[in-house]
Amino acid sequence: MTGAPMPEETDRDELLRGKRRIASHAAERDYAPVARSLLWKLGYAVLPAEELPNPELRIVREDRLPEVAALAPLPVVLITDRREPGAGDARVVGTVRRPAGVPALYQLLQTALEEHPRAVPRVPVSLRATATSGAQSYALEVRSISEGGCLLAGAKLPALDQSLDLAIEFPWGETLRAGAVVSYEQGGRVGAVFHGMTLAARARAAKLVGRLLEQL
């Protein structure tokens, strides 16, 4: 008969429930500050390889590729110091320059592991928002947000393909104002894609979303 799991194993499995398991063959200094912590909040458990059974993908510093050669063949995201890495390894699905930051890692993890990959992180939230479209106005709640758009709920919702002027209130007092188009409906909510944003406005949106992510 198989013995019961050790308490620490039980705790670990519970902690990892719902997370994608990523084995890290890299040092903490190979990642941007708090990158692994933010990825955890986005659903990716990036842990030292020796602490993680049955990973789905490996993040490997380039000079440590030989140590994974004999391991089970899994997709590899490579961390490198070079501008033009030449790993020549069929397992490598993407390369990130050191120190590896969240945007690049997130996009590669999404592409490698998710059926419908996202290009940028989407953060679950509950934020007040208002929208206008011609003579119509809407009192809304933002349920999730990324630098590219948001998911909206409310008693009265705009129609598909409707253009909006959105104002989203953040907990620390800032407001994001953006043009948007309702592009899809999902479970009684609608998804709006930001449009017409300048590079500076998009950078500000990304910064606001990043701050939300840090507060999760």
mmCIF file of C-alpha atoms in Angstrom:
data_model
loop_
_atom_site.group_PDB
_atom_site.id
_atom_site.type_symbol
_atom_site.label_atom_id
_atom_site.label_comp_id
_atom_site.label_asym_id
_atom_site.label_seq_id
_atom_site.Cartn_x
_atom_site.Cartn_y
_atom_site.Cartn_z
ATOM 1 C CA MET A 1 0.000 0.000 0.000
ATOM 2 C CA THR A 2 1.284 3.418 -0.829
ATOM 3 C CA GLY A 3 1.877 5.607 2.190
ATOM 4 C CA ALA A 4 0.086 8.916 2.688
ATOM 5 C CA PRO A 5 1.859 11.958 1.243
ATOM 6 C CA MET A 6 4.151 13.852 3.524
ATOM 7 C CA PRO A 7 2.488 17.010 4.927
ATOM 8 C CA GLU A 8 4.807 19.248 2.944
ATOM 9 C CA GLU A 9 3.888 17.378 -0.257
ATOM 10 C CA THR A 10 0.183 17.793 0.485
ATOM 11 C CA ASP A 11 0.678 21.497 1.165
ATOM 12 C CA ARG A 12 2.700 21.872 -2.027
ATOM 13 C CA ASP A 13 0.078 20.153 -4.166
ATOM 14 C CA GLU A 14 -2.655 22.334 -2.680
ATOM 15 C CA LEU A 15 -0.578 25.449 -3.287
ATOM 16 C CA LEU A 16 -0.020 24.461 -6.914
ATOM 17 C CA ARG A 17 -3.663 23.651 -7.604
ATOM 18 C CA GLY A 18 -4.774 25.488 -10.736
ATOM 19 C CA LYS A 19 -1.246 26.663 -11.591
ATOM 20 C CA ARG A 20 0.746 25.780 -14.694
ATOM 21 C CA ARG A 21 3.956 24.114 -13.483
ATOM 22 C CA ILE A 22 7.177 25.596 -14.844
ATOM 23 C CA ALA A 23 10.559 24.157 -13.824
ATOM 24 C CA SER A 24 13.250 26.812 -13.515
ATOM 25 C CA HIS A 25 16.813 25.850 -14.415
ATOM 26 C CA ALA A 26 18.013 29.388 -13.773
ATOM 27 C CA ALA A 27 19.028 31.539 -10.814
ATOM 28 C CA GLU A 28 16.861 34.239 -9.278
ATOM 29 C CA ARG A 29 19.202 36.881 -10.728
ATOM 30 C CA ASP A 30 18.380 35.579 -14.219
ATOM 31 C CA TYR A 31 14.852 36.983 -13.795
ATOM 32 C CA ALA A 32 13.760 40.597 -13.555
ATOM 33 C CA PRO A 33 12.849 41.713 -10.010
ATOM 34 C CA VAL A 34 9.584 40.100 -8.768
ATOM 35 C CA ALA A 35 9.048 38.434 -12.175
ATOM 36 C CA ARG A 36 8.415 34.992 -10.693
ATOM 37 C CA SER A 37 6.055 36.460 -8.092
ATOM 38 C CA LEU A 38 4.011 38.256 -10.745
ATOM 39 C CA LEU A 39 3.889 35.164 -12.947
ATOM 40 C CA TRP A 40 2.552 33.230 -9.951
ATOM 41 C CA LYS A 41 -0.323 35.715 -9.721
ATOM 42 C CA LEU A 42 -0.989 35.147 -13.415
ATOM 43 C CA GLY A 43 -1.251 31.386 -12.908
ATOM 44 C CA TYR A 44 2.314 30.226 -13.590
ATOM 45 C CA ALA A 45 4.278 28.519 -10.810
ATOM 46 C CA VAL A 46 7.912 29.064 -11.810
ATOM 47 C CA LEU A 47 9.856 27.082 -9.214
ATOM 48 C CA PRO A 48 13.334 25.542 -8.958
ATOM 49 C CA ALA A 49 13.338 22.297 -10.922
ATOM 50 C CA GLU A 50 14.259 20.212 -7.877
ATOM 51 C CA GLU A 51 11.121 21.440 -6.069
ATOM 52 C CA LEU A 52 8.649 20.787 -8.868
ATOM 53 C CA PRO A 53 7.465 17.322 -9.898
ATOM 54 C CA ASN A 54 5.862 16.823 -13.301
ATOM 55 C CA PRO A 55 6.509 20.239 -14.863
ATOM 56 C CA GLU A 56 4.834 21.236 -18.126
ATOM 57 C CA LEU A 57 7.666 23.426 -19.408
ATOM 58 C CA ARG A 58 11.207 24.384 -18.451
ATOM 59 C CA ILE A 59 12.833 27.806 -18.282
ATOM 60 C CA VAL A 60 16.551 27.205 -18.785
ATOM 61 C CA ARG A 61 19.555 29.508 -18.721
ATOM 62 C CA GLU A 62 21.450 28.859 -21.934
ATOM 63 C CA ASP A 63 24.629 27.552 -20.313
ATOM 64 C CA ARG A 64 22.550 24.998 -18.363
ATOM 65 C CA LEU A 65 20.946 23.348 -21.400
ATOM 66 C CA PRO A 66 23.178 20.252 -21.091
ATOM 67 C CA GLU A 67 21.716 19.454 -17.660
ATOM 68 C CA VAL A 68 18.212 18.985 -19.117
ATOM 69 C CA ALA A 69 19.347 16.867 -22.080
ATOM 70 C CA ALA A 70 18.560 13.576 -20.328
ATOM 71 C CA LEU A 71 15.269 14.754 -18.798
ATOM 72 C CA ALA A 72 11.796 14.210 -20.216
ATOM 73 C CA PRO A 73 11.406 16.210 -23.434
ATOM 74 C CA LEU A 74 9.405 19.320 -22.572
ATOM 75 C CA PRO A 75 9.127 22.738 -24.213
ATOM 76 C CA VAL A 76 11.979 25.031 -23.187
ATOM 77 C CA VAL A 77 12.089 28.805 -22.838
ATOM 78 C CA LEU A 78 15.724 29.845 -23.018
ATOM 79 C CA ILE A 79 17.267 32.693 -21.020
ATOM 80 C CA THR A 80 20.346 34.084 -22.719
ATOM 81 C CA ASP A 81 22.812 36.974 -22.559
ATOM 82 C CA ARG A 82 23.289 36.951 -26.310
ATOM 83 C CA ARG A 83 21.352 38.957 -28.871
ATOM 84 C CA GLU A 84 21.330 36.080 -31.344
ATOM 85 C CA PRO A 85 21.338 32.800 -29.415
ATOM 86 C CA GLY A 86 22.175 29.703 -31.385
ATOM 87 C CA ALA A 87 20.991 26.875 -29.171
ATOM 88 C CA GLY A 88 19.891 24.684 -32.099
ATOM 89 C CA ASP A 89 17.669 22.686 -29.749
ATOM 90 C CA ALA A 90 14.295 21.584 -31.119
ATOM 91 C CA ARG A 91 12.736 21.834 -27.659
ATOM 92 C CA VAL A 92 13.328 25.595 -27.468
ATOM 93 C CA VAL A 93 10.038 27.400 -28.115
ATOM 94 C CA GLY A 94 11.379 30.886 -27.461
ATOM 95 C CA THR A 95 14.263 32.924 -26.125
ATOM 96 C CA VAL A 96 14.350 35.780 -23.604
ATOM 97 C CA ARG A 97 17.292 37.997 -22.821
ATOM 98 C CA ARG A 98 18.546 38.049 -19.255
ATOM 99 C CA PRO A 99 17.148 39.310 -16.893
ATOM 100 C CA ALA A 100 13.888 37.760 -18.080
ATOM 101 C CA GLY A 101 10.882 40.013 -17.514
ATOM 102 C CA VAL A 102 7.172 39.285 -17.210
ATOM 103 C CA PRO A 103 5.908 40.543 -20.614
ATOM 104 C CA ALA A 104 8.250 38.369 -22.687
ATOM 105 C CA LEU A 105 7.937 35.315 -20.437
ATOM 106 C CA TYR A 106 4.148 35.622 -20.233
ATOM 107 C CA GLN A 107 3.771 35.759 -24.003
ATOM 108 C CA LEU A 108 5.993 32.705 -24.519
ATOM 109 C CA LEU A 109 4.272 30.718 -21.753
ATOM 110 C CA GLN A 110 0.878 31.568 -23.200
ATOM 111 C CA THR A 111 1.938 30.511 -26.688
ATOM 112 C CA ALA A 112 3.490 27.252 -25.497
ATOM 113 C CA LEU A 113 0.835 26.160 -22.996
ATOM 114 C CA GLU A 114 -2.523 27.793 -23.663
ATOM 115 C CA GLU A 115 -5.119 26.826 -26.255
ATOM 116 C CA HIS A 116 -6.089 30.472 -26.785
ATOM 117 C CA PRO A 117 -2.944 32.454 -25.950
ATOM 118 C CA ARG A 118 -3.010 36.092 -24.902
ATOM 119 C CA ALA A 119 -0.313 38.544 -25.898
ATOM 120 C CA VAL A 120 -0.489 40.550 -22.650
ATOM 121 C CA PRO A 121 -1.552 39.724 -19.069
ATOM 122 C CA ARG A 122 -5.212 40.190 -18.124
ATOM 123 C CA VAL A 123 -5.802 40.985 -14.448
ATOM 124 C CA PRO A 124 -9.050 40.050 -12.627
ATOM 125 C CA VAL A 125 -10.444 43.178 -10.942
ATOM 126 C CA SER A 126 -13.566 44.983 -9.823
ATOM 127 C CA LEU A 127 -13.293 48.598 -10.973
ATOM 128 C CA ARG A 128 -15.919 51.265 -11.531
ATOM 129 C CA ALA A 129 -16.229 52.566 -15.063
ATOM 130 C CA THR A 130 -18.466 54.801 -17.099
ATOM 131 C CA ALA A 131 -18.911 54.842 -20.850
ATOM 132 C CA THR A 132 -20.624 57.059 -23.356
ATOM 133 C CA SER A 133 -21.595 56.384 -26.939
ATOM 134 C CA GLY A 134 -23.346 59.268 -28.628
ATOM 135 C CA ALA A 135 -26.329 60.135 -26.432
ATOM 136 C CA GLN A 136 -26.131 56.852 -24.509
ATOM 137 C CA SER A 137 -24.332 56.418 -21.202
ATOM 138 C CA TYR A 138 -23.467 53.323 -19.173
ATOM 139 C CA ALA A 139 -22.531 52.643 -15.557
ATOM 140 C CA LEU A 140 -20.231 49.631 -15.695
ATOM 141 C CA GLU A 141 -17.931 47.394 -13.709
ATOM 142 C CA VAL A 142 -14.600 46.261 -15.126
ATOM 143 C CA ARG A 143 -14.154 42.562 -14.285
ATOM 144 C CA SER A 144 -10.746 42.094 -15.906
ATOM 145 C CA ILE A 145 -8.314 44.370 -17.681
ATOM 146 C CA SER A 146 -5.152 44.313 -19.763
ATOM 147 C CA GLU A 147 -3.251 47.050 -21.525
ATOM 148 C CA GLY A 148 -5.262 46.175 -24.637
ATOM 149 C CA GLY A 149 -8.829 46.026 -23.342
ATOM 150 C CA CYS A 150 -11.223 44.985 -20.596
ATOM 151 C CA LEU A 151 -14.239 42.849 -19.727
ATOM 152 C CA LEU A 152 -17.307 44.865 -18.731
ATOM 153 C CA ALA A 153 -20.398 44.019 -16.684
ATOM 154 C CA GLY A 154 -23.454 46.100 -15.854
ATOM 155 C CA ALA A 155 -27.225 46.303 -15.746
ATOM 156 C CA LYS A 156 -27.202 47.847 -19.224
ATOM 157 C CA LEU A 157 -24.455 46.854 -21.631
ATOM 158 C CA PRO A 158 -23.374 48.331 -24.961
ATOM 159 C CA ALA A 159 -23.973 46.316 -28.113
ATOM 160 C CA LEU A 160 -21.414 44.421 -30.151
ATOM 161 C CA ASP A 161 -19.350 46.659 -32.449
ATOM 162 C CA GLN A 162 -20.439 49.753 -30.517
ATOM 163 C CA SER A 163 -17.784 52.447 -30.074
ATOM 164 C CA LEU A 164 -17.317 53.802 -26.560
ATOM 165 C CA ASP A 165 -15.547 56.534 -24.677
ATOM 166 C CA LEU A 166 -14.478 54.710 -21.512
ATOM 167 C CA ALA A 167 -13.384 56.101 -18.157
ATOM 168 C CA ILE A 168 -12.013 53.492 -15.734
ATOM 169 C CA GLU A 169 -11.351 54.410 -12.094
ATOM 170 C CA PHE A 170 -8.375 52.835 -10.326
ATOM 171 C CA PRO A 171 -8.258 52.294 -6.542
ATOM 172 C CA TRP A 172 -5.507 54.866 -5.971
ATOM 173 C CA GLY A 173 -7.423 57.702 -7.639
ATOM 174 C CA GLU A 174 -6.200 57.634 -11.237
ATOM 175 C CA THR A 175 -8.581 57.402 -14.180
ATOM 176 C CA LEU A 176 -7.842 55.773 -17.514
ATOM 177 C CA ARG A 177 -9.750 57.329 -20.406
ATOM 178 C CA ALA A 178 -9.725 55.471 -23.690
ATOM 179 C CA GLY A 179 -11.687 54.875 -26.827
ATOM 180 C CA ALA A 180 -12.878 51.288 -27.164
ATOM 181 C CA VAL A 181 -14.959 49.018 -29.358
ATOM 182 C CA VAL A 182 -17.127 46.200 -28.001
ATOM 183 C CA SER A 183 -15.719 43.144 -29.741
ATOM 184 C CA TYR A 184 -17.292 40.107 -28.026
ATOM 185 C CA GLU A 185 -19.902 38.896 -25.534
ATOM 186 C CA GLN A 186 -19.059 36.392 -22.792
ATOM 187 C CA GLY A 187 -21.491 35.081 -20.207
ATOM 188 C CA GLY A 188 -23.573 38.220 -19.897
ATOM 189 C CA ARG A 189 -20.552 40.512 -20.084
ATOM 190 C CA VAL A 190 -18.887 42.244 -23.007
ATOM 191 C CA GLY A 191 -15.261 42.604 -23.994
ATOM 192 C CA ALA A 192 -14.020 46.002 -25.130
ATOM 193 C CA VAL A 193 -10.793 46.517 -27.062
ATOM 194 C CA PHE A 194 -9.004 49.832 -26.594
ATOM 195 C CA HIS A 195 -8.296 51.708 -29.805
ATOM 196 C CA GLY A 196 -6.789 54.962 -30.975
ATOM 197 C CA MET A 197 -4.319 55.058 -28.075
ATOM 198 C CA THR A 198 -0.998 56.804 -28.504
ATOM 199 C CA LEU A 199 2.167 54.957 -27.519
ATOM 200 C CA ALA A 200 2.327 57.083 -24.372
ATOM 201 C CA ALA A 201 -1.289 56.257 -23.490
ATOM 202 C CA ARG A 202 -0.719 52.538 -24.042
ATOM 203 C CA ALA A 203 2.416 52.675 -21.894
ATOM 204 C CA ARG A 204 0.390 54.360 -19.141
ATOM 205 C CA ALA A 205 -2.305 51.678 -19.426
ATOM 206 C CA ALA A 206 0.353 48.976 -19.114
ATOM 207 C CA LYS A 207 1.775 50.708 -16.036
ATOM 208 C CA LEU A 208 -1.663 50.933 -14.397
ATOM 209 C CA VAL A 209 -2.374 47.267 -15.110
ATOM 210 C CA GLY A 210 1.048 46.323 -13.755
ATOM 211 C CA ARG A 211 0.302 48.164 -10.528
ATOM 212 C CA LEU A 212 -2.989 46.268 -10.204
ATOM 213 C CA LEU A 213 -1.136 43.013 -10.714
ATOM 214 C CA GLU A 214 1.308 43.847 -7.937
ATOM 215 C CA GLN A 215 -1.632 44.390 -5.562
ATOM 216 C CA LEU A 216 -3.273 41.005 -6.185
#
